[in-house]
Amino acid sequence: MTNSKFGKNTICTHVGEVEDTQFKGAISPIYMSTSYAYEDVEVKRYPRYFNTPNQEMLDKKIAALEGTEAGMIFGSGMAAVSTALLAFLNAGDHIVLQKTLYGGTFNLVEEEFSKMGIEYTFTDGLAREDFEKAIQANTKVLYIETPSNPLMTITDMQMIAEVAKSKGIVTMIDNTFASPVNQNPAQYGIDIILHSATKYMGGHSDILAGAVAASNAHMEQIWHKAKNLGGSLSDFSVWMLERSLKTLVLRVKQQNKNAKKLAKWLDKKEEIQAVYYPGLKSHPDYELAKSQMSGFGGMLSFELSEELDTAAFLKELKLIKPSMSLAGVESTILSPTQTSHALLSAEERKHQGINDGLLRFSVGIEDKEDLIADLEQALEKVVKDSLNFSI
């Protein structure tokens, strides 16, 4: 089934299934073979060509969820990001990237692009003029991330598409934090949509994968680069991801609800000096987020008051796991300085507004009352310890 005009729950459940023609099973069978016939066949299949039966059908689900002509699944989010970027950038080309980005993407650009002769500019801000003044005659790609990791800044997707199309520039977006449930950038004119499918698409902290959604023409260009770089995904992981995507909408909608409740609760606590969540009316990009997102997401960040020990707070949590990565059904929390943005220098983190005390909170599907109780007890303990220390 490939119809992308269904509702998203139906797309998640049915589009991109591999039909079990032999036994008529209710779910997709797994085709684990790494060797397929090449004579008298319509498609010469090979895992590194991204066209095994499970890969090919999952690509259709990805495309249907994002409302694009084509999709492609990769071995990791960074495999998807790096392959897409290198498909459109060569020596002598230039790329403009927004200043607030996932640390892995930032590090890829900083460490590798100069070696390849690719020029780059990070914007000073997220307004139209910030992007326009960064564009050069040799600019080929304009790259954004919204909501951004970890400060949840929001970039105007329609504005980006307008600026880029007026100059014949390809646009790319990291849509991981929103997921296809909360926003579909293709609706706003963005050309290439990227995901760490490890996150919301997988949703259970047990799959490493990446995804790209784009037009047929753009995907053809990405595929030619992908088959040379070799970032394909094993068919067992493809099958696991297709299974996980069946509950994507249900999971994300619950995470949206929980995150909004928790952001409001944190925002009222005197022990918390800042909360970053686009669903708060106090967020500077609230109106923009509301205009281009159907849900505000399950991700938020916050900072404790300066006198409180952030590391001690994390150790006091009982239910919420201090853990790498994000977007599983379980709630997790981490310090970006020590994890996702550890590869950035202190100066680079400061430029992006990432303080050492910042905590990124991936809200799960648990009962919100239990999550609030866990945060409350941890706060009470670090406040008590802080008072005892001051005495």
XYZ file of C-alpha atoms in Angstrom:
391
model
C 0.000 0.000 0.000
C 1.489 3.343 -1.062
C -1.368 5.882 -0.906
C -0.109 8.959 0.951
C -3.547 10.612 1.085
C -4.577 8.640 4.157
C -4.495 10.130 7.652
C -1.196 9.804 9.456
C -2.300 6.989 11.752
C -3.362 4.995 8.707
C -0.101 5.810 6.923
C 1.853 4.637 9.964
C -0.134 1.416 10.202
C -0.481 0.377 6.557
C 1.546 2.333 3.997
C 4.875 0.742 3.134
C 4.056 -2.747 4.366
C 5.781 -5.665 2.652
C 3.018 -8.025 1.567
C 3.347 -11.598 2.792
C 2.296 -13.344 -0.410
C 3.252 -16.818 0.825
C 1.562 -17.117 4.206
C -0.692 -13.993 4.278
C 0.663 -12.804 7.625
C -0.686 -9.576 9.108
C 2.730 -7.910 9.339
C 5.655 -7.444 6.976
C 7.991 -10.411 6.546
C 11.745 -9.769 6.766
C 13.900 -10.356 3.701
C 17.367 -10.781 5.179
C 19.164 -11.794 2.004
C 22.242 -9.840 0.916
C 22.245 -11.552 -2.479
C 19.452 -11.395 -5.070
C 19.017 -12.638 -8.650
C 20.093 -10.269 -11.390
C 18.799 -12.076 -14.484
C 15.199 -11.725 -15.682
C 14.259 -9.278 -12.886
C 12.912 -5.728 -12.990
C 15.123 -4.532 -10.128
C 18.659 -5.654 -9.373
C 18.591 -5.619 -5.598
C 21.552 -5.148 -3.276
C 21.544 -3.783 0.317
C 24.080 -1.022 -0.439
C 21.818 0.179 -3.257
C 19.052 0.854 -0.701
C 16.563 -1.310 -2.615
C 15.986 -4.560 -0.740
C 12.251 -5.311 -0.319
C 12.124 -4.031 3.267
C 14.189 -0.928 2.473
C 12.130 -0.076 -0.595
C 8.782 -0.347 1.168
C 9.860 1.538 4.296
C 10.998 4.372 2.020
C 7.393 4.665 0.853
C 6.156 5.072 4.425
C 8.744 7.792 5.110
C 7.718 9.675 1.954
C 4.010 9.343 2.763
C 4.513 10.689 6.284
C 6.402 13.744 5.022
C 4.232 14.290 1.951
C 7.084 13.920 -0.547
C 7.588 11.837 -3.662
C 10.427 9.735 -2.290
C 12.101 8.592 0.906
C 15.324 6.832 1.803
C 16.446 5.121 4.993
C 20.037 5.231 6.300
C 22.208 3.572 8.936
C 22.165 6.658 11.209
C 20.971 10.221 11.338
C 24.462 11.489 10.560
C 24.701 9.113 7.580
C 21.532 10.736 6.244
C 22.763 14.282 6.958
C 26.276 13.819 5.563
C 25.111 11.969 2.446
C 22.461 14.556 1.626
C 24.881 17.433 2.117
C 27.642 15.862 0.039
C 25.183 15.035 -2.732
C 24.765 18.777 -3.356
C 28.133 20.207 -2.314
C 31.457 19.963 -4.120
C 34.823 21.674 -3.765
C 34.356 25.405 -4.334
C 30.716 25.402 -3.235
C 29.326 27.256 -0.226
C 26.632 26.393 2.329
C 24.722 28.610 4.761
C 23.697 27.005 8.063
C 21.728 28.451 10.944
C 23.809 29.079 14.048
C 21.874 26.746 16.383
C 22.402 23.155 15.250
C 22.806 19.629 16.535
C 26.407 19.216 17.686
C 27.114 16.309 15.327
C 26.111 18.353 12.283
C 28.128 21.337 13.478
C 31.159 19.128 14.024
C 30.808 17.506 10.579
C 30.922 20.935 8.960
C 33.750 22.281 11.118
C 35.990 19.208 10.878
C 35.392 17.915 7.368
C 34.207 20.595 4.966
C 37.449 22.572 4.820
C 39.309 19.374 3.910
C 36.912 18.978 0.985
C 37.207 22.570 -0.194
C 33.609 23.332 0.792
C 33.034 26.828 2.194
C 30.461 27.492 4.915
C 28.882 30.283 6.924
C 26.884 30.035 10.156
C 24.272 32.758 10.491
C 24.315 35.299 13.312
C 20.591 34.871 13.902
C 17.435 33.323 12.436
C 15.845 36.327 10.707
C 15.565 36.733 6.941
C 18.396 39.254 6.831
C 20.706 36.863 8.699
C 20.341 34.298 5.937
C 20.319 36.760 3.047
C 23.575 38.433 4.082
C 25.283 35.031 4.483
C 24.450 33.897 0.933
C 27.266 34.113 -1.595
C 27.467 33.666 -5.348
C 28.610 30.048 -4.879
C 26.024 29.117 -2.207
C 24.352 25.817 -3.124
C 22.575 24.770 0.083
C 20.694 26.507 2.879
C 20.458 24.274 5.977
C 18.175 24.736 8.984
C 16.953 22.857 12.061
C 13.656 23.660 13.730
C 12.970 23.225 16.576
C 16.692 23.390 17.213
C 18.745 21.177 19.479
C 18.902 21.975 22.405
C 17.397 25.482 22.800
C 14.178 24.907 20.816
C 14.604 27.963 18.618
C 12.159 28.124 15.714
C 13.103 29.018 12.142
C 10.548 30.316 9.647
C 10.426 27.545 7.031
C 8.397 29.454 4.465
C 10.775 32.402 4.671
C 13.754 30.098 4.182
C 12.136 28.468 1.137
C 11.350 31.878 -0.394
C 14.885 33.195 0.116
C 16.456 30.049 -1.310
C 14.150 29.620 -4.306
C 14.693 33.205 -5.390
C 18.381 32.337 -5.808
C 18.138 28.741 -6.996
C 19.482 27.287 -3.729
C 18.524 23.869 -2.341
C 16.998 23.875 1.162
C 17.504 21.178 3.795
C 15.989 20.811 7.239
C 16.674 18.571 10.208
C 13.097 17.711 11.228
C 14.041 15.280 14.000
C 12.729 17.213 16.998
C 9.340 17.900 15.422
C 8.844 14.491 13.765
C 6.496 14.150 10.769
C 3.589 14.257 13.226
C 4.161 17.855 14.308
C 5.339 19.460 11.085
C 5.839 18.671 7.414
C 8.414 21.072 5.939
C 7.570 20.143 2.337
C 4.296 22.036 2.829
C 6.347 25.209 3.269
C 8.590 24.645 0.270
C 11.598 22.963 1.914
C 13.315 20.624 -0.550
C 15.012 17.950 1.552
C 13.841 16.732 4.956
C 16.224 14.873 7.266
C 15.630 12.804 10.373
C 17.573 10.918 12.938
C 15.150 7.996 12.811
C 16.843 6.770 15.976
C 14.636 9.295 17.753
C 10.852 9.666 17.320
C 10.531 7.374 14.319
C 12.149 4.527 16.251
C 10.785 5.706 19.559
C 11.966 2.809 21.743
C 15.704 3.537 22.145
C 16.666 0.345 20.314
C 17.242 1.370 16.679
C 19.999 3.458 15.069
C 18.788 4.900 11.756
C 18.398 8.003 9.610
C 15.880 9.081 7.001
C 15.590 11.491 4.086
C 12.426 12.638 2.289
C 12.490 14.654 -0.935
C 11.315 14.864 -4.536
C 12.230 12.108 -6.981
C 14.763 14.381 -8.675
C 16.530 15.348 -5.467
C 16.446 11.785 -4.176
C 18.047 10.499 -7.350
C 20.994 12.798 -6.692
C 21.184 11.679 -3.054
C 21.016 8.003 -4.054
C 23.985 8.324 -6.415
C 26.057 9.649 -3.516
C 24.598 7.181 -1.008
C 25.519 4.041 -2.930
C 29.139 5.190 -2.945
C 29.277 6.148 0.739
C 27.596 2.932 1.885
C 25.432 4.169 4.756
C 22.619 1.637 4.311
C 20.591 0.059 7.113
C 20.347 -3.682 7.838
C 17.036 -5.264 6.958
C 16.376 -6.403 10.511
C 16.672 -2.778 11.687
C 14.525 -1.700 8.737
C 11.857 -4.176 9.834
C 12.130 -2.963 13.448
C 11.741 0.635 12.316
C 8.705 -0.134 10.183
C 7.132 -1.823 13.208
C 7.948 1.153 15.446
C 6.489 3.665 13.004
C 3.074 2.031 13.347
C 2.664 3.778 16.714
C 4.450 7.047 15.845
C 1.381 9.297 15.970
C 0.071 7.770 19.196
C 3.442 8.148 20.913
C 4.202 11.665 19.735
C 0.773 13.056 20.596
C 1.125 11.784 24.157
C 4.649 13.213 24.370
C 3.336 16.549 23.088
C 0.733 16.666 25.855
C 3.161 15.687 28.587
C 5.860 18.119 27.470
C 3.475 21.063 27.399
C 2.220 20.277 30.906
C 5.741 19.831 32.264
C 7.031 22.991 30.585
C 4.253 25.011 32.222
C 4.976 23.392 35.586
C 8.715 24.061 35.362
C 8.103 27.620 34.227
C 6.302 28.348 37.509
C 9.007 26.896 39.758
C 11.260 29.449 41.462
C 14.115 26.915 41.407
C 14.099 27.050 37.590
C 15.607 30.145 35.989
C 14.765 29.401 32.344
C 12.560 27.037 30.335
C 12.875 26.598 26.577
C 9.729 25.185 24.964
C 8.000 26.579 21.853
C 4.582 25.760 23.304
C 4.978 28.329 26.085
C 3.466 31.703 25.261
C 6.554 33.284 26.806
C 8.774 31.619 24.174
C 9.936 34.314 21.720
C 8.991 32.121 18.756
C 5.630 30.931 20.099
C 3.504 32.533 17.370
C 5.796 31.271 14.602
C 5.817 27.768 16.070
C 2.035 27.846 16.334
C 1.738 28.843 12.671
C 3.902 26.039 11.265
C 3.573 23.200 13.771
C 0.515 21.089 14.550
C 2.031 20.151 17.926
C 4.891 21.658 19.922
C 6.837 18.437 20.430
C 8.080 16.340 23.315
C 11.416 18.120 23.746
C 12.199 20.957 26.140
C 15.226 22.362 27.931
C 15.611 24.157 31.228
C 18.199 25.633 33.585
C 18.254 25.357 37.352
C 18.936 28.420 39.464
C 22.660 29.130 39.570
C 23.071 28.178 43.232
C 21.747 24.628 42.627
C 23.953 21.678 41.688
C 22.853 20.404 38.262
C 24.842 17.148 38.520
C 23.354 16.419 41.938
C 19.856 17.083 40.580
C 20.348 14.491 37.829
C 21.528 11.899 40.352
C 18.426 12.426 42.496
C 16.000 11.582 39.690
C 14.362 8.187 40.170
C 12.035 7.803 37.184
C 13.527 10.128 34.576
C 16.732 8.589 33.225
C 19.891 10.669 32.772
C 20.704 9.113 29.411
C 22.123 9.775 25.969
C 19.846 10.321 22.962
C 16.154 11.204 23.104
C 12.567 10.598 21.982
C 12.035 7.144 23.440
C 8.790 6.250 25.180
C 10.715 6.673 28.436
C 11.609 10.145 29.710
C 15.314 10.973 29.579
C 17.422 13.990 30.468
C 20.983 15.042 29.742
C 23.533 17.830 29.797
C 24.210 18.989 26.196
C 27.628 20.259 27.320
C 28.635 16.710 28.212
C 26.860 14.841 25.403
C 25.184 16.143 22.236
C 27.311 19.314 22.053
C 30.471 18.083 23.781
C 32.429 18.273 20.523
C 31.877 22.029 20.364
C 34.338 24.307 22.099
C 33.197 26.340 25.090
C 33.259 29.430 22.860
C 31.094 27.751 20.215
C 28.569 26.649 22.824
C 28.492 30.147 24.260
C 27.865 31.571 20.773
C 24.867 29.260 20.446
C 23.605 30.204 23.913
C 24.243 26.780 25.478
C 25.167 27.222 29.128
C 26.911 24.464 31.098
C 23.898 24.214 33.403
C 21.414 23.618 30.586
C 19.456 20.351 30.740
C 17.681 18.851 27.723
C 14.556 16.952 28.704
C 13.019 14.363 26.376
C 9.526 13.798 27.730
C 8.125 10.286 27.430
C 4.660 8.756 27.581
C 4.494 8.159 31.341
C 1.719 9.659 33.455
C 2.553 13.341 33.799
C 1.807 13.314 37.530
C 4.579 10.753 38.058
C 7.065 12.820 36.062
C 6.194 15.964 38.010
C 6.588 14.093 41.307
C 10.032 12.885 40.264
C 11.177 16.385 39.307
C 9.698 17.785 42.525
C 11.496 15.380 44.827
C 14.826 15.914 43.045
C 14.445 19.696 43.281
C 13.577 19.505 46.975
C 16.720 17.487 47.706
C 19.138 19.767 45.841
C 17.541 22.860 47.391
C 17.918 21.312 50.849
C 21.556 20.407 50.133
C 22.209 23.930 48.857
C 20.796 25.450 52.074
C 22.821 23.101 54.257
C 25.993 23.941 52.334
C 25.415 27.696 52.660
C 24.971 27.332 56.427
